[in-house]
PDB file of C-alpha atoms in Angstrom:
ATOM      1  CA  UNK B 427    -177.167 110.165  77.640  1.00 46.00           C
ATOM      2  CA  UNK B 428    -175.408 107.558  80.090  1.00 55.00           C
ATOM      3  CA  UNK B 429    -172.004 106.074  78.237  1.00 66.00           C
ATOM      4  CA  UNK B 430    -172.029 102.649  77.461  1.00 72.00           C
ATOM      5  CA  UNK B 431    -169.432 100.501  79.497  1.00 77.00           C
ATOM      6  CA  UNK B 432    -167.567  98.297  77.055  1.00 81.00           C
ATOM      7  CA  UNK B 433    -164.002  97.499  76.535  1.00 76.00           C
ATOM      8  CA  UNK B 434    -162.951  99.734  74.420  1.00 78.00           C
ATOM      9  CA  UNK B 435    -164.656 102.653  76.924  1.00 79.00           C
ATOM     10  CA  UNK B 436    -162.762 101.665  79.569  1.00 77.00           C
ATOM     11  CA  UNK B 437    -159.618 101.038  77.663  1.00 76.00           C
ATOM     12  CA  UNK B 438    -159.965 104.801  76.464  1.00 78.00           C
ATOM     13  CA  UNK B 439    -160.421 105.892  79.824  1.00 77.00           C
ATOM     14  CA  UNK B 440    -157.386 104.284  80.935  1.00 73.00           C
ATOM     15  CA  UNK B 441    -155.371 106.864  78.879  1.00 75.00           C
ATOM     16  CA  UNK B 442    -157.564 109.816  79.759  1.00 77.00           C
ATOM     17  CA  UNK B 443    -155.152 109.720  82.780  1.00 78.00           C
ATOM     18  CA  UNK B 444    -152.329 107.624  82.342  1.00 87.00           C
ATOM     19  CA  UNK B 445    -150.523 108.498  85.760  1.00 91.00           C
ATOM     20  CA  UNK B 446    -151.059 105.057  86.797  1.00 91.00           C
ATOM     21  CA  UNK B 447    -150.435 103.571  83.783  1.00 91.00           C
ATOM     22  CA  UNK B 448    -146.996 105.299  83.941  1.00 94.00           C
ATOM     23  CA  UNK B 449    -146.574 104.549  88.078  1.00 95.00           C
ATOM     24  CA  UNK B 450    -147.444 100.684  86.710  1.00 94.00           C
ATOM     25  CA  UNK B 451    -144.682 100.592  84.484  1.00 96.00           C
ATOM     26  CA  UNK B 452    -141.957 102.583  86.180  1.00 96.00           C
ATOM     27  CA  UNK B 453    -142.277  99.974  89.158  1.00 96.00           C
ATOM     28  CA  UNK B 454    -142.263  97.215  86.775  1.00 96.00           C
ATOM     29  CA  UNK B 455    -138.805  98.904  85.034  1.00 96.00           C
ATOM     30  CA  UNK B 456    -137.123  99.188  88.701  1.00 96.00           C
ATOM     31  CA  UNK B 457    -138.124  95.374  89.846  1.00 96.00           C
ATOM     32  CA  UNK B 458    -136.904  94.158  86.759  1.00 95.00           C
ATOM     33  CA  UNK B 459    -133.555  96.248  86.916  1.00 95.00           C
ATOM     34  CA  UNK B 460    -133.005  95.627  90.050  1.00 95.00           C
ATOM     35  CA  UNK B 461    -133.725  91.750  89.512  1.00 93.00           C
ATOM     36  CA  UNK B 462    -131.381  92.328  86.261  1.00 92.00           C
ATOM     37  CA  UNK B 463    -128.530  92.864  87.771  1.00 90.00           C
ATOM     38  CA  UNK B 464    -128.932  90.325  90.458  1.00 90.00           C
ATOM     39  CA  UNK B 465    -129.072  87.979  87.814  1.00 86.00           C
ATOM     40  CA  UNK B 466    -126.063  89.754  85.992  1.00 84.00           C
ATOM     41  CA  UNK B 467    -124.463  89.068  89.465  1.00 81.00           C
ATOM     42  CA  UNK B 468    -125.419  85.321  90.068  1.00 81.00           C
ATOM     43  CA  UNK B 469    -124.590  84.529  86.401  1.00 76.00           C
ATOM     44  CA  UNK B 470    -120.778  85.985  86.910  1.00 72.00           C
ATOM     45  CA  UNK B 471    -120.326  83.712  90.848  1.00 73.00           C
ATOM     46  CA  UNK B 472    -122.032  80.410  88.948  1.00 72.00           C
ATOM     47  CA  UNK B 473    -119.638  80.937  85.717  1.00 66.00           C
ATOM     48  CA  UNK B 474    -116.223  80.642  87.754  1.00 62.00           C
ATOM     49  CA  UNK B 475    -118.022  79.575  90.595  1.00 60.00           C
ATOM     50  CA  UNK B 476    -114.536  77.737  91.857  1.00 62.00           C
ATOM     51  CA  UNK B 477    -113.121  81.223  92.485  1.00 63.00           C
ATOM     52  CA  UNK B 478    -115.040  84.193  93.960  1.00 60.00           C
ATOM     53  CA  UNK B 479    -112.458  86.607  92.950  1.00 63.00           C
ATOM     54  CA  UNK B 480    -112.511  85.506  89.408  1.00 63.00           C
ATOM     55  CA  UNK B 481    -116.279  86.415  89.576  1.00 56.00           C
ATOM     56  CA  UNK B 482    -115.751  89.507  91.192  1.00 59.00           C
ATOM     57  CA  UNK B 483    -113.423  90.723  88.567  1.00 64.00           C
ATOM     58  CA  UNK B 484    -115.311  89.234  85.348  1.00 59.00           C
ATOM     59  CA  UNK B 485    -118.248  92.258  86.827  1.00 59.00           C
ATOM     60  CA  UNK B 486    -115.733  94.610  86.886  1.00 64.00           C
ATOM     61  CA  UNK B 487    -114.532  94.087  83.449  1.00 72.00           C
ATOM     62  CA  UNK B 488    -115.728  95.974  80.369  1.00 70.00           C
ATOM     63  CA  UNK B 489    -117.461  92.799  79.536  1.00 70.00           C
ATOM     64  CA  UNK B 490    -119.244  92.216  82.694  1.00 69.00           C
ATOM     65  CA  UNK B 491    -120.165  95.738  83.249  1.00 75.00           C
ATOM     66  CA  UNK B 492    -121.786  95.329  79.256  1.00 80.00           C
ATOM     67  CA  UNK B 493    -123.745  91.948  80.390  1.00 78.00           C
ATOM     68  CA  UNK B 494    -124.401  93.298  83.850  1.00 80.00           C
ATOM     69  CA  UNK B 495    -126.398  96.591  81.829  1.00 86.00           C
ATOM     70  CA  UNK B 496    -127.586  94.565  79.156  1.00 87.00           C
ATOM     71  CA  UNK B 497    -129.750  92.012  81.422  1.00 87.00           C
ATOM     72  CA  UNK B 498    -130.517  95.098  83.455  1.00 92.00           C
ATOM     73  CA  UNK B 499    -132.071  96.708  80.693  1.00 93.00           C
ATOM     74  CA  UNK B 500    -133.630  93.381  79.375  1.00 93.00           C
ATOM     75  CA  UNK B 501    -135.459  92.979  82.684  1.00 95.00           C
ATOM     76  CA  UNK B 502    -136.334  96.765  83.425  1.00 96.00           C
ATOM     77  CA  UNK B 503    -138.098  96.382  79.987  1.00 96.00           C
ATOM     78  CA  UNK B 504    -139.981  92.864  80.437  1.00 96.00           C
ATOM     79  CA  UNK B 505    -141.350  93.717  83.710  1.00 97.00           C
ATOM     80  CA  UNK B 506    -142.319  97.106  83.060  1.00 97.00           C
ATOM     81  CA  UNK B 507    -143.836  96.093  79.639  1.00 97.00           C
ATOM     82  CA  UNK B 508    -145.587  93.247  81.594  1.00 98.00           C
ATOM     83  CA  UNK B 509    -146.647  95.571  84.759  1.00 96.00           C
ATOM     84  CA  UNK B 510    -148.366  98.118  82.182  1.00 96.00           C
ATOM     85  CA  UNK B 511    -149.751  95.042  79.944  1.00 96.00           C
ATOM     86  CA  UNK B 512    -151.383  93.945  82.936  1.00 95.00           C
ATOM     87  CA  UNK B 513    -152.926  97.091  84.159  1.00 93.00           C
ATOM     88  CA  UNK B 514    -154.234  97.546  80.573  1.00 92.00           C
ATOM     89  CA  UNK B 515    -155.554  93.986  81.004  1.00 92.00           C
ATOM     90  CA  UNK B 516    -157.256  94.829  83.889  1.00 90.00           C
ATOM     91  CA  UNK B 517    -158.681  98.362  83.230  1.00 88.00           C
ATOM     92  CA  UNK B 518    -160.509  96.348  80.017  1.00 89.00           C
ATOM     93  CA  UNK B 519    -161.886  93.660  81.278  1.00 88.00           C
ATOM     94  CA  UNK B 520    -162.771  95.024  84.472  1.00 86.00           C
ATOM     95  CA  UNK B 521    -161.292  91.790  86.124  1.00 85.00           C
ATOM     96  CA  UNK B 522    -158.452  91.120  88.500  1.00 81.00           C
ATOM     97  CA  UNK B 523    -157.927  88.179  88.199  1.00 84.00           C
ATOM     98  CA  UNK B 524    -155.095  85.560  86.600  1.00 88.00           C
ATOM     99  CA  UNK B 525    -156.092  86.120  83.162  1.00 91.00           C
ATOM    100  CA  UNK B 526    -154.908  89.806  83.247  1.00 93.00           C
ATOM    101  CA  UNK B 527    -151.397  87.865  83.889  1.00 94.00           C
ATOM    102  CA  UNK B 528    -151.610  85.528  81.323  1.00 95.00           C
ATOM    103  CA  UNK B 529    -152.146  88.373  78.921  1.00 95.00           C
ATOM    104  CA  UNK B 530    -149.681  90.106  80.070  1.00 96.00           C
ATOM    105  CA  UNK B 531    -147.249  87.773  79.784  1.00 96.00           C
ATOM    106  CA  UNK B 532    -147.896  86.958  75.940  1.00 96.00           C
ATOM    107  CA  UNK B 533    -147.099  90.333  75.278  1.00 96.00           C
ATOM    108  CA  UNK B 534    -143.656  90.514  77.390  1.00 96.00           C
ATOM    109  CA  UNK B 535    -142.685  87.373  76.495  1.00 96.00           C
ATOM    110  CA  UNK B 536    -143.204  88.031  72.939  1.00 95.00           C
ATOM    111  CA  UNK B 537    -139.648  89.516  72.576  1.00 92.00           C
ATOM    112  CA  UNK B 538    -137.887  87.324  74.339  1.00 91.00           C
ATOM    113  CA  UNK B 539    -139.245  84.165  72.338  1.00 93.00           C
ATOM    114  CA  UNK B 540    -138.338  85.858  69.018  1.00 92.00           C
ATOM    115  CA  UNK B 541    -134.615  86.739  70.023  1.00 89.00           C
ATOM    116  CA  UNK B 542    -132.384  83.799  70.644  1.00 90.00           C
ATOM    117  CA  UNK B 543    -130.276  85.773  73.483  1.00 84.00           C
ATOM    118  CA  UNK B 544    -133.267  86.776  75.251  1.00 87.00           C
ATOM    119  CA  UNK B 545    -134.631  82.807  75.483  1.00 90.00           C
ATOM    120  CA  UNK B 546    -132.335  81.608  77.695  1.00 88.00           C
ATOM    121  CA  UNK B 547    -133.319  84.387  80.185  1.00 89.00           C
ATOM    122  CA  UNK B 548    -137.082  83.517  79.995  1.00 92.00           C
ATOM    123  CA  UNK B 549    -136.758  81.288  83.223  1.00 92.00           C
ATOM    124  CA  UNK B 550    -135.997  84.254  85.030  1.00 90.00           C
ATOM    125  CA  UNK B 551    -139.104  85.943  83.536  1.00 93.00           C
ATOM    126  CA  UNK B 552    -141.061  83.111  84.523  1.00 95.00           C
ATOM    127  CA  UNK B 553    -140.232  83.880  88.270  1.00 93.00           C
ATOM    128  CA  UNK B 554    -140.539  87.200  88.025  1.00 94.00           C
ATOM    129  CA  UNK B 555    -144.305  86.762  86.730  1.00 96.00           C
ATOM    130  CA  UNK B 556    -144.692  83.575  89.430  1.00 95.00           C
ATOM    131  CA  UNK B 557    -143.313  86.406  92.561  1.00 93.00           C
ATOM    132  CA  UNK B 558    -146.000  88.576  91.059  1.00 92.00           C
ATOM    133  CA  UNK B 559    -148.905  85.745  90.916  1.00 92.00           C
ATOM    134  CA  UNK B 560    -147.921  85.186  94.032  1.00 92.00           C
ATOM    135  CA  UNK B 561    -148.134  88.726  95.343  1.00 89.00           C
ATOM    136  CA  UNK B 562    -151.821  89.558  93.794  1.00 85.00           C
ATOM    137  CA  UNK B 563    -153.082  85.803  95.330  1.00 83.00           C
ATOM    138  CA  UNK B 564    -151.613  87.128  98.512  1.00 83.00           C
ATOM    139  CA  UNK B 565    -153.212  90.698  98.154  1.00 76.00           C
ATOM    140  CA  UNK B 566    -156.250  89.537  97.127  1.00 72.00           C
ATOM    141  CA  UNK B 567    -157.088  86.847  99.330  1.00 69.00           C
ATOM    142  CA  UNK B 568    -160.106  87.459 101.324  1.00 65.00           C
ATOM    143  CA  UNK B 569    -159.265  87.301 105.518  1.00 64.00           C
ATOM    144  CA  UNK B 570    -159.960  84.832 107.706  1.00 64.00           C
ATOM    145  CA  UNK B 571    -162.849  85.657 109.977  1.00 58.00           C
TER     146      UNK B 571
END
């Protein structure tokens, strides 16, 4: 008896092994850390932007270092949530294409548009997903012959 290929087959295969379902979403957590604390960064120059220094020490303060690991961990969670939304996405509907990202992104923005802190980082999780468009359009684009 052959199996029937549906959704939820191929859904259920996707965690039969879920090593890259795991690989998805540990390189979406260390992108969005990394792109975090960048942000942490930039947000700490732009706020006392007529001083460097000032910037430099409002990081080092117990306060900065809080914000700095608190937009980290925002961002290490968004992206990987997204990256692992999206391989789900695709593994289901047995499409790579942009509506794997679209789904993907209802589900990690989800959080951020119910929590009033998190909104005013969702322009920063609308690049992230834009870099990553980008990337698959750029991977997937057939040569030039």
């Amino acid at each position: 008896m052959s199996k029937v290929d549906t959704p939820e087959s191929r859904l259920a295969d996707a965690f039969k092994d879920p090593r890259m379902l795991i690989k998805r979403i540990s390189f979406g957590a260390t992108i969005g850390g990394i792109t975090g604390i960048s942000f942490a960064v930039l947000d700490a120059m732009q706020s006392t932007s007529s001083n460097p220094m000032k910037g430099a020490a409002k990081m080092a303060s117990a306060a900065g270092l809080n914000t700095a690991m608190a937009t980290t961990s925002v961002f290490a969670g968004f992206f990987g949530v997204y990256h692992g939304a999206k391989h789900l996405a695709e593994e289901t509907r047995n499409k790579d294409d942009a509506g794997n990202i679209l789904l993907a992104s209802g589900v990690a923005f989800t959080p951020m548009l119910a929590t009033p802190y998190l909104r005013g980082r969702m322009p920063y999780g609308v690049l992230l997903v834009f870099m990553d468009y980008v990337n698959t359009q750029i991977l997937h684009r057939e040569p030039d012959t």
